[in-house]
Amino acid sequence: MAGQRCRWSSKAVYAAAGGGHVALAQRLLTLCPEQSKRWLCVVELLKAVARGCGLADLGRAHDHWLGGRREQQLRRDFTEQRPDGFTAVYHAADLDALLVAAAGSPTPCWLDKLDVMLQRHLGSAGAAQLAARPDLLSRVFGAAMSAPDGLARVRLLWEQRGWRPDDGLEAAVAAAGARGDTAAISYLFEQLGADPQGSVYYEPSDALLLPAERGHMHVLQLLAHQHGVRCDFKPFRQLAVALAAGGHLQILRWHLQVEALYGTSEDETQESGDSGGAGDSEGAGDSGGAGDSGGAGDSGGAGDSGGAGGSGPSAAVVELLAELGYPGGTITDVYEAAAGDVPTIRALARLRFRGSDSHLALIALLEDPAVPLMGEAQLD
């Protein structure tokens, strides 16, 4: 490939198919070395085709890779060594992923592709069998809402097909929130009766996490103030970590100060031992939650995705937490999480963060030519 300058990769094939580049995907397959053919996952390729290509291309790929099988033949698992050297490994449960890929496809024929997959795998009863799978419908609705015309797709599935997911439309709300589409969210709540959860066990639900990761403050405000979507103590802290990791300082300040997304249940309050709200600095600092800079660092570091300024947002997050009253104290691996980022290390040191890795701060500062040693400062 490219004059032998790069190694063949099945991921490149999936990417080409997912982008609708059928000829390129086929060309890459012909260039596949024999020793690499075992790495091609047929189902991953079909998912990419269902997502990015048209109906006719999906039909041809489905016939080609699954040997023209239909209905009963596709209701059981099989492994087939193909004449071209590739191996087709198929499980009946793989149909779920194909349906989700079709529902989220950016192509206008997305519904036709979904129907064709149902017909080929389940026959005339396919639509009825999908209607009886509310768990799978949750994923289908979420994928459909992820498209630019997501609301129109969800309305079609709801009104014309009569399909009802079992998650309170949480996946659809999450997908709309990830796109920052407040109009779609309002429709889901006001017209379809959406009732998503704010947390799942001890994690924030995607309805809150996805817009938080993408920095959609207006979505979080809408969910909290208009629709009462909130989360308990531990998920609340995880949202703070996600905001810090994304460098979304304005939203993080709102999240910790206003606490609009906070709503404790009796069990969670008793377990956490905290009765002073999510912003209680002692609880956050001791539990390694929002006040734990190491948590943000473990998630990739605020500077990794914080936009302009490189590592600057990491130090800014630390300063913000201190401003809001989150203590330093002893936190494990906080300097290691700073990954040699001198501005962040300086901020942590000024706030007297302590931990078993504090020596890393000293090493980083000593190795930085911009930090004068005490002897040099005296000579000046």
Short mmCIF file of C-alpha atoms in Angstrom, two decimals:
data_model
loop_
_atom_site.label_atom_id
_atom_site.label_comp_id
_atom_site.label_asym_id
_atom_site.label_seq_id
_atom_site.Cartn_x
_atom_site.Cartn_y
_atom_site.Cartn_z
CA MET A 1 0.00 0.00 0.00
CA ALA A 2 1.23 3.47 -0.96
CA GLY A 3 4.48 2.00 -2.18
CA GLN A 4 4.80 -0.28 0.87
CA ARG A 5 5.04 2.76 3.15
CA CYS A 6 2.17 1.69 5.43
CA ARG A 7 0.77 -1.54 6.76
CA TRP A 8 -2.60 -2.89 5.61
CA SER A 9 -5.35 -2.38 8.20
CA SER A 10 -8.87 -3.72 8.40
CA LYS A 11 -9.85 -0.45 10.11
CA ALA A 12 -9.12 1.37 6.87
CA VAL A 13 -11.61 -0.90 5.09
CA TYR A 14 -14.28 -0.22 7.71
CA ALA A 15 -13.63 3.51 7.49
CA ALA A 16 -13.93 3.52 3.71
CA ALA A 17 -17.19 1.57 3.80
CA GLY A 18 -18.54 3.69 6.66
CA GLY A 19 -17.87 6.78 4.57
CA GLY A 20 -19.75 5.34 1.60
CA HIS A 21 -16.58 4.82 -0.46
CA VAL A 22 -17.43 1.43 -1.91
CA ALA A 23 -14.76 1.35 -4.62
CA LEU A 24 -12.05 2.29 -2.13
CA ALA A 25 -13.17 -0.40 0.31
CA GLN A 26 -13.11 -2.99 -2.46
CA ARG A 27 -9.67 -1.86 -3.57
CA LEU A 28 -8.32 -2.14 -0.04
CA LEU A 29 -9.72 -5.66 0.23
CA THR A 30 -7.90 -6.71 -2.94
CA LEU A 31 -4.66 -5.36 -1.46
CA CYS A 32 -5.00 -7.36 1.74
CA PRO A 33 -1.98 -9.66 2.31
CA GLU A 34 -2.78 -13.30 2.98
CA GLN A 35 -1.42 -13.13 6.52
CA SER A 36 -3.73 -10.21 7.34
CA LYS A 37 -6.98 -11.71 6.07
CA ARG A 38 -7.66 -13.32 9.43
CA TRP A 39 -8.02 -9.85 10.95
CA LEU A 40 -11.01 -8.84 8.85
CA CYS A 41 -14.28 -9.00 10.82
CA VAL A 42 -17.10 -9.54 8.35
CA VAL A 43 -19.77 -8.23 10.72
CA GLU A 44 -17.79 -5.03 11.36
CA LEU A 45 -17.53 -4.55 7.60
CA LEU A 46 -21.27 -5.12 7.14
CA LYS A 47 -22.01 -2.67 9.95
CA ALA A 48 -19.89 -0.07 8.18
CA VAL A 49 -21.68 -0.72 4.88
CA ALA A 50 -25.08 -0.49 6.59
CA ARG A 51 -24.05 2.80 8.12
CA GLY A 52 -22.36 4.52 5.19
CA CYS A 53 -23.48 2.97 1.91
CA GLY A 54 -26.70 2.85 -0.07
CA LEU A 55 -29.32 0.13 -0.08
CA ALA A 56 -28.06 -1.60 -3.24
CA ASP A 57 -24.48 -1.72 -1.97
CA LEU A 58 -25.65 -3.12 1.36
CA GLY A 59 -27.61 -5.85 -0.42
CA ARG A 60 -24.61 -6.84 -2.53
CA ALA A 61 -22.24 -6.85 0.44
CA HIS A 62 -24.67 -8.88 2.52
CA ASP A 63 -24.99 -11.50 -0.22
CA HIS A 64 -21.26 -11.56 -0.85
CA TRP A 65 -20.06 -11.98 2.72
CA LEU A 66 -22.89 -14.11 4.12
CA GLY A 67 -23.16 -16.36 1.09
CA GLY A 68 -26.67 -15.33 0.13
CA ARG A 69 -28.14 -16.83 3.29
CA ARG A 70 -31.65 -15.91 4.37
CA GLU A 71 -33.95 -16.27 7.38
CA GLN A 72 -33.52 -19.73 8.94
CA GLN A 73 -29.91 -19.91 7.76
CA LEU A 74 -29.18 -16.62 9.53
CA ARG A 75 -30.85 -17.63 12.78
CA ARG A 76 -27.92 -19.78 13.75
CA ASP A 77 -24.23 -19.02 14.10
CA PHE A 78 -21.73 -20.12 11.49
CA THR A 79 -18.09 -19.84 10.51
CA GLU A 80 -17.13 -20.19 6.87
CA GLN A 81 -13.74 -20.27 5.24
CA ARG A 82 -14.15 -18.40 1.99
CA PRO A 83 -12.37 -19.13 -1.32
CA ASP A 84 -10.79 -15.65 -1.26
CA GLY A 85 -8.96 -16.46 1.99
CA PHE A 86 -11.15 -14.44 4.32
CA THR A 87 -13.14 -16.09 7.11
CA ALA A 88 -16.77 -15.18 7.67
CA VAL A 89 -17.76 -15.50 11.33
CA TYR A 90 -21.41 -14.73 12.00
CA HIS A 91 -23.60 -14.89 15.10
CA ALA A 92 -27.37 -14.57 14.96
CA ALA A 93 -27.17 -11.79 17.56
CA ASP A 94 -25.14 -9.71 15.09
CA LEU A 95 -28.40 -8.64 13.47
CA ASP A 96 -28.92 -6.19 16.34
CA ALA A 97 -25.80 -4.25 15.40
CA LEU A 98 -26.76 -4.18 11.72
CA LEU A 99 -30.17 -2.70 12.56
CA VAL A 100 -28.63 -0.04 14.79
CA ALA A 101 -26.10 0.86 12.10
CA ALA A 102 -28.84 1.22 9.50
CA ALA A 103 -31.01 3.36 11.82
CA GLY A 104 -28.15 5.79 12.38
CA SER A 105 -27.02 5.91 8.77
CA PRO A 106 -26.75 9.39 7.23
CA THR A 107 -28.19 8.09 3.95
CA PRO A 108 -31.83 8.88 3.00
CA CYS A 109 -32.52 5.16 2.58
CA TRP A 110 -31.84 4.39 6.24
CA LEU A 111 -35.31 2.96 6.87
CA ASP A 112 -35.21 0.84 3.72
CA LYS A 113 -31.91 -0.63 4.88
CA LEU A 114 -33.37 -1.40 8.29
CA ASP A 115 -36.39 -3.09 6.68
CA VAL A 116 -34.24 -5.12 4.29
CA MET A 117 -32.09 -6.42 7.15
CA LEU A 118 -35.24 -7.41 9.06
CA GLN A 119 -36.65 -9.14 5.98
CA ARG A 120 -33.47 -11.03 5.13
CA HIS A 121 -32.84 -12.24 8.66
CA LEU A 122 -36.33 -12.67 10.10
CA GLY A 123 -38.67 -12.77 7.14
CA SER A 124 -42.12 -11.20 7.08
CA ALA A 125 -42.32 -11.30 10.88
CA GLY A 126 -39.21 -9.15 11.24
CA ALA A 127 -40.95 -5.88 12.12
CA ALA A 128 -43.16 -7.59 14.69
CA GLN A 129 -40.18 -9.32 16.27
CA LEU A 130 -38.34 -6.02 16.54
CA ALA A 131 -41.41 -4.43 18.13
CA ALA A 132 -41.24 -7.16 20.77
CA ARG A 133 -37.63 -6.20 21.60
CA PRO A 134 -37.96 -2.89 23.51
CA ASP A 135 -34.35 -3.16 24.68
CA LEU A 136 -33.12 -3.26 21.09
CA LEU A 137 -35.56 -0.50 20.14
CA SER A 138 -33.80 1.73 22.65
CA ARG A 139 -30.59 1.38 20.67
CA VAL A 140 -32.42 1.83 17.36
CA PHE A 141 -34.11 5.02 18.57
CA GLY A 142 -30.81 6.35 19.91
CA ALA A 143 -29.07 5.67 16.60
CA ALA A 144 -31.91 7.25 14.64
CA MET A 145 -31.79 10.40 16.78
CA SER A 146 -28.03 10.70 16.24
CA ALA A 147 -28.63 11.60 12.59
CA PRO A 148 -29.06 15.26 11.58
CA ASP A 149 -32.76 14.57 10.90
CA GLY A 150 -33.02 12.51 14.06
CA LEU A 151 -36.27 13.95 15.34
CA ALA A 152 -38.07 13.18 12.08
CA ARG A 153 -36.77 9.62 12.22
CA VAL A 154 -37.85 9.07 15.80
CA ARG A 155 -41.29 10.49 15.07
CA LEU A 156 -41.63 8.10 12.14
CA LEU A 157 -40.64 5.08 14.23
CA TRP A 158 -42.95 6.17 17.03
CA GLU A 159 -46.00 7.27 15.05
CA GLN A 160 -45.96 5.15 11.90
CA ARG A 161 -44.34 1.96 13.17
CA GLY A 162 -45.77 2.19 16.68
CA TRP A 163 -42.50 1.03 18.21
CA ARG A 164 -41.88 1.71 21.90
CA PRO A 165 -38.45 1.41 23.54
CA ASP A 166 -38.24 0.48 27.21
CA ASP A 167 -35.77 3.10 28.40
CA GLY A 168 -38.06 6.10 28.69
CA LEU A 169 -36.48 7.33 25.44
CA GLU A 170 -33.22 7.83 27.32
CA ALA A 171 -31.05 6.83 24.36
CA ALA A 172 -32.93 9.24 22.10
CA VAL A 173 -32.62 12.07 24.63
CA ALA A 174 -28.91 11.32 24.98
CA ALA A 175 -28.36 11.39 21.22
CA ALA A 176 -30.24 14.67 20.89
CA GLY A 177 -28.25 16.08 23.78
CA ALA A 178 -24.98 15.03 22.20
CA ARG A 179 -25.95 17.12 19.16
CA GLY A 180 -27.07 20.03 21.32
CA ASP A 181 -30.60 19.77 19.90
CA THR A 182 -32.85 21.26 22.58
CA ALA A 183 -35.86 21.38 20.24
CA ALA A 184 -35.70 17.61 19.80
CA ILE A 185 -35.29 17.10 23.55
CA SER A 186 -38.33 19.26 24.29
CA TYR A 187 -40.39 17.30 21.75
CA LEU A 188 -39.34 13.98 23.28
CA PHE A 189 -40.47 15.12 26.71
CA GLU A 190 -43.55 17.11 25.84
CA GLN A 191 -44.99 15.02 23.01
CA LEU A 192 -43.68 11.50 23.56
CA GLY A 193 -43.45 11.49 27.35
CA ALA A 194 -39.72 10.88 27.66
CA ASP A 195 -38.67 9.89 31.17
CA PRO A 196 -34.90 9.23 31.21
CA GLN A 197 -32.96 8.46 34.34
CA GLY A 198 -30.22 10.80 35.52
CA SER A 199 -28.02 7.99 36.74
CA VAL A 200 -27.55 4.28 36.13
CA TYR A 201 -26.30 2.56 39.26
CA TYR A 202 -23.37 4.80 40.27
CA GLU A 203 -22.72 6.35 36.87
CA PRO A 204 -24.41 9.30 35.18
CA SER A 205 -26.75 8.26 32.38
CA ASP A 206 -25.84 9.11 28.81
CA ALA A 207 -28.68 11.64 28.84
CA LEU A 208 -26.45 13.80 31.06
CA LEU A 209 -22.97 12.49 30.26
CA LEU A 210 -22.97 12.96 26.47
CA PRO A 211 -23.98 16.64 26.48
CA ALA A 212 -21.55 17.23 29.35
CA GLU A 213 -18.66 15.69 27.41
CA ARG A 214 -19.51 17.82 24.37
CA GLY A 215 -19.89 21.02 26.34
CA HIS A 216 -23.60 21.67 25.73
CA MET A 217 -24.46 23.74 28.78
CA HIS A 218 -27.84 24.77 27.37
CA VAL A 219 -28.83 21.10 27.15
CA LEU A 220 -27.84 20.39 30.75
CA GLN A 221 -29.76 23.46 31.93
CA LEU A 222 -32.84 22.39 29.99
CA LEU A 223 -32.72 18.87 31.39
CA ALA A 224 -32.25 20.08 34.95
CA HIS A 225 -34.55 23.08 35.11
CA GLN A 226 -37.36 22.10 32.73
CA HIS A 227 -37.46 18.31 32.96
CA GLY A 228 -35.97 17.47 36.35
CA VAL A 229 -33.27 15.11 35.09
CA ARG A 230 -30.77 14.90 37.94
CA CYS A 231 -28.33 12.44 39.43
CA ASP A 232 -27.12 11.30 42.83
CA PHE A 233 -23.86 12.06 44.55
CA LYS A 234 -21.42 9.74 42.79
CA PRO A 235 -22.78 10.32 39.26
CA PHE A 236 -22.76 14.06 40.01
CA ARG A 237 -19.03 13.82 40.72
CA GLN A 238 -18.46 11.80 37.56
CA LEU A 239 -20.11 14.54 35.54
CA ALA A 240 -17.72 17.03 37.13
CA VAL A 241 -14.78 14.84 36.14
CA ALA A 242 -16.08 14.64 32.56
CA LEU A 243 -16.44 18.42 32.39
CA ALA A 244 -12.96 18.91 33.80
CA ALA A 245 -11.49 16.39 31.35
CA GLY A 246 -13.11 18.29 28.48
CA GLY A 247 -11.86 21.66 29.70
CA HIS A 248 -15.43 22.98 29.97
CA LEU A 249 -14.66 25.40 32.79
CA GLN A 250 -17.76 27.57 32.48
CA ILE A 251 -20.04 24.54 32.70
CA LEU A 252 -17.96 23.04 35.52
CA ARG A 253 -18.34 26.25 37.53
CA TRP A 254 -22.12 26.21 36.96
CA HIS A 255 -22.30 22.50 37.74
CA LEU A 256 -20.51 22.82 41.08
CA GLN A 257 -21.94 26.15 42.19
CA VAL A 258 -25.59 25.86 41.19
CA GLU A 259 -25.87 22.07 41.65
CA ALA A 260 -28.91 22.05 39.38
CA LEU A 261 -28.16 18.48 38.32
CA TYR A 262 -27.85 17.22 41.89
CA GLY A 263 -30.59 15.16 43.51
CA THR A 264 -29.70 12.63 46.19
CA SER A 265 -31.67 9.54 46.96
CA GLU A 266 -31.92 8.45 50.59
CA ASP A 267 -29.77 5.38 50.02
CA GLU A 268 -27.01 7.29 48.24
CA THR A 269 -26.96 10.01 50.91
CA GLN A 270 -26.56 7.43 53.66
CA GLU A 271 -23.83 5.57 51.78
CA SER A 272 -21.82 8.68 50.97
CA GLY A 273 -22.19 10.00 54.50
CA ASP A 274 -22.76 13.44 53.04
CA SER A 275 -25.72 15.62 53.88
CA GLY A 276 -24.33 18.95 52.74
CA GLY A 277 -24.98 18.74 49.03
CA ALA A 278 -22.80 17.69 46.11
CA GLY A 279 -20.62 20.75 46.46
CA ASP A 280 -19.48 19.87 49.98
CA SER A 281 -15.74 20.27 49.66
CA GLU A 282 -14.77 17.67 52.22
CA GLY A 283 -16.89 14.97 50.59
CA ALA A 284 -15.56 15.73 47.13
CA GLY A 285 -11.96 15.90 48.20
CA ASP A 286 -11.97 12.75 50.29
CA SER A 287 -13.89 10.67 47.78
CA GLY A 288 -11.76 11.58 44.79
CA GLY A 289 -14.66 13.07 42.85
CA ALA A 290 -15.07 16.55 41.46
CA GLY A 291 -12.36 17.88 43.69
CA ASP A 292 -9.92 15.22 42.60
CA SER A 293 -7.67 16.61 39.91
CA GLY A 294 -6.30 13.14 39.45
CA GLY A 295 -9.73 11.98 38.33
CA ALA A 296 -9.75 14.50 35.54
CA GLY A 297 -6.23 13.54 34.61
CA ASP A 298 -7.12 9.87 34.54
CA SER A 299 -9.84 10.65 32.03
CA GLY A 300 -7.36 12.15 29.63
CA GLY A 301 -6.54 15.47 31.27
CA ALA A 302 -8.33 18.70 30.77
CA GLY A 303 -5.60 19.86 28.46
CA ASP A 304 -6.05 16.92 26.10
CA SER A 305 -9.33 18.19 24.71
CA GLY A 306 -9.56 21.62 26.21
CA GLY A 307 -8.95 23.56 23.02
CA ALA A 308 -6.55 26.46 22.72
CA GLY A 309 -3.80 26.88 25.23
CA GLY A 310 -2.55 23.30 25.21
CA SER A 311 -2.07 22.23 28.83
CA GLY A 312 -3.37 25.51 30.23
CA PRO A 313 -6.93 24.31 30.91
CA SER A 314 -5.61 21.65 33.32
CA ALA A 315 -4.10 24.30 35.59
CA ALA A 316 -7.24 26.38 35.18
CA VAL A 317 -9.38 23.47 36.38
CA VAL A 318 -7.22 23.10 39.49
CA GLU A 319 -7.45 26.83 40.21
CA LEU A 320 -11.22 26.76 39.72
CA LEU A 321 -11.66 23.87 42.14
CA ALA A 322 -9.60 25.72 44.73
CA GLU A 323 -11.63 28.88 44.19
CA LEU A 324 -14.84 26.92 44.79
CA GLY A 325 -13.49 25.55 48.05
CA TYR A 326 -12.39 22.06 47.07
CA PRO A 327 -9.38 21.22 49.23
CA GLY A 328 -5.98 19.92 48.27
CA GLY A 329 -5.07 17.32 50.82
CA THR A 330 -3.59 13.92 50.07
CA ILE A 331 -4.72 12.54 46.73
CA THR A 332 -3.13 9.50 45.14
CA ASP A 333 -1.23 9.92 41.86
CA VAL A 334 -2.36 13.49 41.27
CA TYR A 335 1.08 14.63 40.07
CA GLU A 336 1.47 11.57 37.88
CA ALA A 337 -1.87 12.44 36.28
CA ALA A 338 -0.49 15.90 35.48
CA ALA A 339 1.88 14.10 33.06
CA GLY A 340 4.72 16.60 33.38
CA ASP A 341 2.53 19.61 32.64
CA VAL A 342 4.47 22.28 34.56
CA PRO A 343 1.66 24.88 34.84
CA THR A 344 -0.63 22.25 36.34
CA ILE A 345 2.09 20.95 38.65
CA ARG A 346 2.76 24.48 39.84
CA ALA A 347 -0.93 25.00 40.54
CA LEU A 348 -1.14 21.72 42.46
CA ALA A 349 1.95 22.59 44.49
CA ARG A 350 0.64 26.08 45.34
CA LEU A 351 -2.56 24.50 46.62
CA ARG A 352 -0.49 22.04 48.71
CA PHE A 353 -1.69 18.83 47.12
CA ARG A 354 0.14 15.91 48.69
CA GLY A 355 0.58 12.33 47.65
CA SER A 356 3.01 9.46 47.27
CA ASP A 357 4.02 10.85 43.86
CA SER A 358 4.92 14.35 45.08
CA HIS A 359 8.53 13.73 44.07
CA LEU A 360 7.39 13.85 40.45
CA ALA A 361 6.49 17.51 40.96
CA LEU A 362 9.98 18.29 42.20
CA ILE A 363 11.57 16.43 39.27
CA ALA A 364 9.41 18.21 36.72
CA LEU A 365 10.12 21.62 38.19
CA LEU A 366 13.88 20.95 38.44
CA GLU A 367 13.96 19.85 34.80
CA ASP A 368 12.12 22.96 33.61
CA PRO A 369 14.65 25.66 32.56
CA ALA A 370 12.00 28.32 33.20
CA VAL A 371 11.97 27.48 36.91
CA PRO A 372 15.04 29.04 38.62
CA LEU A 373 16.81 27.08 41.33
CA MET A 374 17.13 28.78 44.70
CA GLY A 375 20.89 29.21 44.33
CA GLU A 376 20.47 30.82 40.92
CA ALA A 377 17.82 33.15 42.30
CA GLN A 378 20.21 34.25 45.09
CA LEU A 379 23.03 34.90 42.61
CA ASP A 380 20.71 37.18 40.67
#
